[in-house]
Amino acid sequence: MTVPQKVESETATTDVATAQRHSPLEHRAAEFERRSASGARGVRLREEPFLTQLDLRTPPGGSSAASVAEALGLPLPAANRATGDEHDAVLWLGPDESLIVAPDGRAESLLRTVREAQRGGSGSVVDVSANRTTLRLSGPMAREVLEKLCSVDLHPRAFGPGDCVQTLLGRVVVVLWQLDREPGYRVMVRCSFAEYLADLLLDAMAEFLDG
Amino acid sequence: MLLVRCPWCGDRDEAEFRYGGQADVDYPADPHQLDDATWGEYLFVRANPAGSFDERWVHTAGCRRWFSVVRDTATNEMRPDIPRRRESR
């Protein structure tokens, strides 16, 4: 996906240029479509580029954590969990670290909201949207595909909607987040590893392509 | 493959971790006062028991936190925590 974006020059107040943003996997969208399968043994892959992602550090259990949660309208998640939904969510990354996820374009307003809530307390929030891109893997066979690449137990008895882990898929570190029971997953991956991960996933999906 | 218990994330594959060597090796209070042998000892010499060993691990592919375990070097049995130490963040 390519989206025109206004970029304001730092030197001239009136000079506004238009640049093109590029997501790491935009050139493979058609290929993802072609190699996705529907039906009872289907699995689909697509990129969800440019999600707003903010890295939130806050001491757990403190007043700062409480006021940030209140400002976001979402409780901060327990270990290996996410709160919220696929539009607005907070993902657990560590004992004092969370990832705020929101649709494209929300970074500045969210930064303001969280920094306002942190005022006078401790903690930090940083825009890390450019760090990772997101792959959406969904369909009845999505779990089977991930299980070829991942050592975390993804069986519904151990892993379900709202569960979120940082782990290895193949050789690459990802944030793996289950959204719904279909099952549907979001895989958030460093931009420079996205091609490698897409190749791995497409390869793992190949057996389901012909039904 | 070992199954390592991260105190924050739970049981994970060994591949998600890096090994950090012996735990509780304190930096010398005044390194300038040390002679070469003592400094060398601090830098390079570690315990190598056949049995219970305090060691550091970091969950590089997960929460990226350091933690300590007691591992039996003969059986690879790991006890997850050393309660007296505050875990580094």
CSV table of C-alpha atoms in Angstrom, one decimal:
chain,number,residue,atom,x,y,z
A,1,MET,CA,0.0,0.0,0.0
A,2,THR,CA,1.3,3.5,-0.9
A,3,VAL,CA,-0.1,6.5,0.9
A,4,PRO,CA,0.7,10.1,0.1
A,5,GLN,CA,1.8,11.8,3.2
A,6,LYS,CA,2.5,15.4,3.9
A,7,VAL,CA,6.0,16.0,5.2
A,8,GLU,CA,6.7,19.4,6.7
A,9,SER,CA,10.1,20.8,6.1
A,10,GLU,CA,12.1,21.6,9.2
A,11,THR,CA,13.6,24.8,7.7
A,12,ALA,CA,10.7,26.6,6.1
A,13,THR,CA,7.3,27.0,7.7
A,14,THR,CA,5.4,27.3,4.5
A,15,ASP,CA,7.3,24.6,2.5
A,16,VAL,CA,5.2,21.5,2.4
A,17,ALA,CA,6.4,18.6,0.3
A,18,THR,CA,4.5,15.5,-0.6
A,19,ALA,CA,6.5,12.3,-0.1
A,20,GLN,CA,5.5,8.7,-0.7
A,21,ARG,CA,5.5,6.2,2.2
A,22,HIS,CA,6.4,2.7,1.3
A,23,SER,CA,5.7,-0.3,3.5
A,24,PRO,CA,8.2,-3.2,3.4
A,25,LEU,CA,5.9,-5.7,1.7
A,26,GLU,CA,3.7,-3.5,-0.5
A,27,HIS,CA,5.3,-4.9,-3.7
A,28,ARG,CA,4.1,-8.4,-2.7
A,29,ALA,CA,0.4,-7.7,-2.0
A,30,ALA,CA,-0.7,-9.4,-5.3
A,31,GLU,CA,1.5,-12.4,-4.5
A,32,PHE,CA,0.0,-12.7,-1.0
A,33,GLU,CA,-3.5,-12.6,-2.6
A,34,ARG,CA,-2.5,-15.3,-5.2
A,35,ARG,CA,-1.0,-17.6,-2.6
A,36,SER,CA,-3.9,-17.3,-0.1
A,37,ALA,CA,-6.6,-19.9,0.0
A,38,SER,CA,-10.2,-19.7,1.2
A,39,GLY,CA,-12.5,-22.5,2.3
A,40,ALA,CA,-12.5,-25.0,5.2
A,41,ARG,CA,-8.7,-25.6,4.8
A,42,GLY,CA,-7.8,-22.1,3.8
A,43,VAL,CA,-5.3,-19.6,5.1
A,44,ARG,CA,-4.9,-16.0,4.0
A,45,LEU,CA,-1.9,-13.6,4.3
A,46,ARG,CA,-1.9,-9.9,3.9
A,47,GLU,CA,0.1,-6.9,5.1
A,48,GLU,CA,-1.4,-4.3,7.5
A,49,PRO,CA,1.1,-1.5,7.0
A,50,PHE,CA,1.6,1.7,9.0
A,51,LEU,CA,-0.2,0.7,12.3
A,52,THR,CA,0.5,3.3,15.0
A,53,GLN,CA,2.8,1.7,17.6
A,54,LEU,CA,4.0,3.4,20.8
A,55,ASP,CA,6.4,1.8,23.2
A,56,LEU,CA,5.2,2.5,26.7
A,57,ARG,CA,7.4,2.1,29.8
A,58,THR,CA,5.8,2.5,33.1
A,59,PRO,CA,6.4,1.0,36.5
A,60,PRO,CA,3.8,-1.7,37.0
A,61,GLY,CA,1.1,-1.1,39.6
A,62,GLY,CA,2.1,2.6,40.2
A,63,SER,CA,-0.1,5.6,40.0
A,64,SER,CA,1.5,6.5,36.6
A,65,ALA,CA,0.3,3.1,35.2
A,66,ALA,CA,-3.2,3.8,36.5
A,67,SER,CA,-3.5,7.2,35.0
A,68,VAL,CA,-2.1,6.1,31.6
A,69,ALA,CA,-4.6,3.2,31.6
A,70,GLU,CA,-7.4,5.6,32.4
A,71,ALA,CA,-6.3,8.1,29.7
A,72,LEU,CA,-6.2,5.3,27.1
A,73,GLY,CA,-9.5,3.8,28.2
A,74,LEU,CA,-7.8,0.4,28.4
A,75,PRO,CA,-6.4,-1.5,31.3
A,76,LEU,CA,-2.7,-2.3,30.9
A,77,PRO,CA,-2.4,-6.0,30.0
A,78,ALA,CA,-1.2,-8.9,32.2
A,79,ALA,CA,1.8,-11.0,31.1
A,80,ASN,CA,1.5,-12.5,27.6
A,81,ARG,CA,-1.9,-10.8,27.0
A,82,ALA,CA,-3.3,-7.9,25.0
A,83,THR,CA,-6.2,-5.6,26.0
A,84,GLY,CA,-8.6,-3.8,23.6
A,85,ASP,CA,-9.4,-4.9,20.1
A,86,GLU,CA,-7.7,-4.8,16.7
A,87,HIS,CA,-8.3,-1.1,16.4
A,88,ASP,CA,-7.1,0.1,19.8
A,89,ALA,CA,-5.0,-2.2,21.9
A,90,VAL,CA,-2.3,-2.4,24.5
A,91,LEU,CA,0.1,-5.4,24.2
A,92,TRP,CA,2.3,-6.7,27.0
A,93,LEU,CA,6.0,-6.7,26.1
A,94,GLY,CA,7.6,-7.0,29.5
A,95,PRO,CA,7.0,-6.4,33.2
A,96,ASP,CA,7.2,-2.6,32.8
A,97,GLU,CA,6.8,-2.3,29.0
A,98,SER,CA,3.7,-2.3,26.7
A,99,LEU,CA,3.0,-1.6,23.1
A,100,ILE,CA,0.1,0.7,22.3
A,101,VAL,CA,-1.3,-0.2,18.9
A,102,ALA,CA,-3.8,2.0,17.0
A,103,PRO,CA,-4.7,2.7,13.4
A,104,ASP,CA,-2.4,4.8,11.1
A,105,GLY,CA,-2.2,8.4,11.9
A,106,ARG,CA,-2.9,8.3,15.6
A,107,ALA,CA,0.7,8.6,16.9
A,108,GLU,CA,0.7,12.3,17.7
A,109,SER,CA,-2.6,12.4,19.5
A,110,LEU,CA,-1.8,9.3,21.5
A,111,LEU,CA,1.6,10.6,22.4
A,112,ARG,CA,0.1,13.7,23.7
A,113,THR,CA,-2.6,11.8,25.7
A,114,VAL,CA,-0.1,9.4,27.3
A,115,ARG,CA,2.5,12.1,28.1
A,116,GLU,CA,-0.2,14.2,29.7
A,117,ALA,CA,-1.2,11.2,31.9
A,118,GLN,CA,2.5,10.6,32.8
A,119,ARG,CA,3.1,14.2,33.8
A,120,GLY,CA,4.5,14.3,37.3
A,121,GLY,CA,4.9,10.5,37.4
A,122,SER,CA,7.5,8.2,36.0
A,123,GLY,CA,7.7,6.4,32.7
A,124,SER,CA,8.1,7.2,29.0
A,125,VAL,CA,6.3,6.7,25.7
A,126,VAL,CA,8.1,6.7,22.3
A,127,ASP,CA,6.7,6.4,18.7
A,128,VAL,CA,8.1,3.1,17.3
A,129,SER,CA,5.6,2.8,14.4
A,130,ALA,CA,8.4,2.6,11.8
A,131,ASN,CA,10.1,-0.3,13.7
A,132,ARG,CA,7.7,-3.0,12.7
A,133,THR,CA,5.2,-3.8,10.0
A,134,THR,CA,2.3,-6.1,10.6
A,135,LEU,CA,1.2,-9.3,8.8
A,136,ARG,CA,-2.3,-10.6,9.2
A,137,LEU,CA,-2.6,-14.4,9.0
A,138,SER,CA,-6.1,-15.7,9.1
A,139,GLY,CA,-8.2,-18.7,8.1
A,140,PRO,CA,-9.0,-22.1,9.5
A,141,MET,CA,-5.4,-23.4,8.9
A,142,ALA,CA,-3.6,-20.3,10.2
A,143,ARG,CA,-2.6,-22.0,13.4
A,144,GLU,CA,-1.2,-25.0,11.5
A,145,VAL,CA,0.9,-22.6,9.5
A,146,LEU,CA,2.3,-20.9,12.5
A,147,GLU,CA,2.9,-24.2,14.3
A,148,LYS,CA,5.5,-25.1,11.7
A,149,LEU,CA,7.6,-22.1,12.6
A,150,CYS,CA,6.9,-21.5,16.3
A,151,SER,CA,7.7,-23.4,19.5
A,152,VAL,CA,5.0,-21.7,21.6
A,153,ASP,CA,1.9,-23.8,22.2
A,154,LEU,CA,-0.8,-22.2,20.0
A,155,HIS,CA,-3.5,-24.9,20.7
A,156,PRO,CA,-6.7,-23.3,21.9
A,157,ARG,CA,-6.3,-24.8,25.3
A,158,ALA,CA,-3.1,-22.8,25.8
A,159,PHE,CA,-3.5,-19.8,23.5
A,160,GLY,CA,-6.5,-17.8,22.4
A,161,PRO,CA,-7.9,-14.4,21.4
A,162,GLY,CA,-6.2,-11.7,23.4
A,163,ASP,CA,-3.1,-13.7,23.9
A,164,CYS,CA,0.1,-12.1,22.8
A,165,VAL,CA,3.7,-13.3,23.0
A,166,GLN,CA,7.1,-12.2,21.8
A,167,THR,CA,8.8,-15.2,20.4
A,168,LEU,CA,10.7,-16.6,17.4
A,169,LEU,CA,9.0,-17.5,14.1
A,170,GLY,CA,11.7,-19.3,12.2
A,171,ARG,CA,14.8,-17.3,13.1
A,172,VAL,CA,13.1,-13.9,13.6
A,173,VAL,CA,11.8,-12.2,16.7
A,174,VAL,CA,8.1,-11.3,16.3
A,175,VAL,CA,5.2,-10.1,18.4
A,176,LEU,CA,2.5,-12.8,17.8
A,177,TRP,CA,-1.0,-11.7,18.7
A,178,GLN,CA,-4.2,-13.7,18.3
A,179,LEU,CA,-7.2,-11.6,17.5
A,180,ASP,CA,-10.1,-14.0,17.1
A,181,ARG,CA,-11.2,-17.6,17.2
A,182,GLU,CA,-11.2,-18.2,13.4
A,183,PRO,CA,-8.2,-18.1,14.1
A,184,GLY,CA,-6.8,-14.7,13.0
A,185,TYR,CA,-3.3,-13.5,14.1
A,186,ARG,CA,-1.3,-10.4,13.8
A,187,VAL,CA,2.4,-11.0,13.4
A,188,MET,CA,4.4,-7.8,14.0
A,189,VAL,CA,7.9,-8.0,12.6
A,190,ARG,CA,10.9,-5.7,12.2
A,191,CYS,CA,10.7,-4.1,8.7
A,192,SER,CA,14.1,-5.5,7.6
A,193,PHE,CA,13.0,-9.1,8.5
A,194,ALA,CA,9.6,-8.8,6.8
A,195,GLU,CA,10.6,-10.3,3.5
A,196,TYR,CA,12.2,-13.3,5.2
A,197,LEU,CA,9.1,-13.9,7.4
A,198,ALA,CA,6.8,-13.5,4.4
A,199,ASP,CA,8.8,-16.1,2.5
A,200,LEU,CA,8.6,-18.5,5.5
A,201,LEU,CA,4.9,-18.1,5.9
A,202,LEU,CA,4.1,-18.5,2.2
A,203,ASP,CA,6.2,-21.6,2.1
A,204,ALA,CA,4.3,-23.0,5.2
A,205,MET,CA,1.0,-22.0,3.5
A,206,ALA,CA,1.7,-23.8,0.2
A,207,GLU,CA,0.2,-27.2,1.2
A,208,PHE,CA,-3.2,-25.6,1.8
A,209,LEU,CA,-3.3,-23.8,-1.5
A,210,ASP,CA,-5.1,-26.5,-3.4
A,211,GLY,CA,-7.8,-27.1,-0.9
B,1,MET,CA,16.8,-28.4,23.6
B,2,LEU,CA,16.3,-27.0,27.1
B,3,LEU,CA,13.0,-25.5,28.2
B,4,VAL,CA,13.9,-22.4,30.1
B,5,ARG,CA,11.5,-20.7,32.4
B,6,CYS,CA,11.5,-16.9,32.1
B,7,PRO,CA,10.2,-15.4,35.3
B,8,TRP,CA,8.1,-13.0,33.2
B,9,CYS,CA,7.0,-15.0,30.0
B,10,GLY,CA,6.9,-18.6,31.3
B,11,ASP,CA,8.4,-21.7,29.7
B,12,ARG,CA,10.1,-21.0,26.4
B,13,ASP,CA,12.5,-22.8,24.1
B,14,GLU,CA,16.2,-22.4,24.8
B,15,ALA,CA,16.6,-20.8,21.4
B,16,GLU,CA,14.9,-17.6,22.6
B,17,PHE,CA,17.6,-17.0,25.3
B,18,ARG,CA,21.2,-16.1,25.5
B,19,TYR,CA,23.5,-17.3,28.2
B,20,GLY,CA,25.1,-14.8,30.5
B,21,GLY,CA,27.6,-16.9,32.5
B,22,GLN,CA,28.1,-17.1,36.2
B,23,ALA,CA,25.8,-15.0,38.4
B,24,ASP,CA,27.0,-12.7,41.2
B,25,VAL,CA,30.4,-11.8,39.8
B,26,ASP,CA,30.8,-8.4,41.3
B,27,TYR,CA,32.9,-5.6,39.8
B,28,PRO,CA,35.8,-5.0,42.1
B,29,ALA,CA,35.2,-2.1,44.5
B,30,ASP,CA,38.5,-0.5,43.6
B,31,PRO,CA,40.0,-2.1,40.5
B,32,HIS,CA,43.1,0.2,40.5
B,33,GLN,CA,44.3,-1.4,43.7
B,34,LEU,CA,44.3,-4.9,42.1
B,35,ASP,CA,47.4,-6.6,40.8
B,36,ASP,CA,47.3,-8.2,37.4
B,37,ALA,CA,46.7,-11.7,38.8
B,38,THR,CA,43.6,-10.6,40.8
B,39,TRP,CA,42.3,-8.5,37.9
B,40,GLY,CA,42.8,-11.5,35.5
B,41,GLU,CA,41.0,-13.7,38.0
B,42,TYR,CA,38.0,-11.3,38.0
B,43,LEU,CA,37.9,-11.1,34.3
B,44,PHE,CA,38.5,-14.6,33.2
B,45,VAL,CA,38.2,-17.2,36.0
B,46,ARG,CA,34.8,-18.6,36.7
B,47,ALA,CA,33.5,-21.5,38.8
B,48,ASN,CA,33.0,-24.7,36.9
B,49,PRO,CA,31.1,-27.0,39.2
B,50,ALA,CA,29.7,-30.4,38.3
B,51,GLY,CA,26.4,-29.7,40.0
B,52,SER,CA,24.5,-26.6,41.2
B,53,PHE,CA,25.5,-23.4,39.5
B,54,ASP,CA,24.1,-19.9,39.8
B,55,GLU,CA,23.9,-18.3,36.3
B,56,ARG,CA,22.4,-15.4,34.3
B,57,TRP,CA,20.2,-15.7,31.3
B,58,VAL,CA,18.5,-13.1,29.1
B,59,HIS,CA,15.3,-13.6,27.2
B,60,THR,CA,16.5,-12.0,24.0
B,61,ALA,CA,13.6,-13.1,21.7
B,62,GLY,CA,11.0,-12.3,24.4
B,63,CYS,CA,10.8,-9.7,27.1
B,64,ARG,CA,14.6,-9.0,26.8
B,65,ARG,CA,15.0,-9.1,30.6
B,66,TRP,CA,17.9,-10.6,32.5
B,67,PHE,CA,17.2,-13.1,35.2
B,68,SER,CA,19.0,-15.7,37.3
B,69,VAL,CA,18.5,-19.4,37.6
B,70,VAL,CA,20.3,-22.2,39.5
B,71,ARG,CA,21.1,-25.0,37.0
B,72,ASP,CA,22.5,-28.4,37.8
B,73,THR,CA,25.3,-28.6,35.2
B,74,ALA,CA,25.2,-32.4,35.4
B,75,THR,CA,21.5,-32.9,34.7
B,76,ASN,CA,20.5,-29.5,33.2
B,77,GLU,CA,17.7,-29.3,35.8
B,78,MET,CA,16.9,-25.6,36.4
B,79,ARG,CA,15.4,-24.0,39.4
B,80,PRO,CA,14.0,-20.7,38.3
B,81,ASP,CA,14.9,-18.1,40.8
B,82,ILE,CA,17.4,-16.8,43.3
B,83,PRO,CA,15.0,-14.9,45.6
B,84,ARG,CA,17.6,-12.9,47.4
B,85,ARG,CA,18.5,-11.0,44.2
B,86,ARG,CA,16.5,-8.2,42.7
B,87,GLU,CA,15.9,-9.0,39.1
B,88,SER,CA,17.4,-6.4,36.7
B,89,ARG,CA,14.9,-4.6,34.4
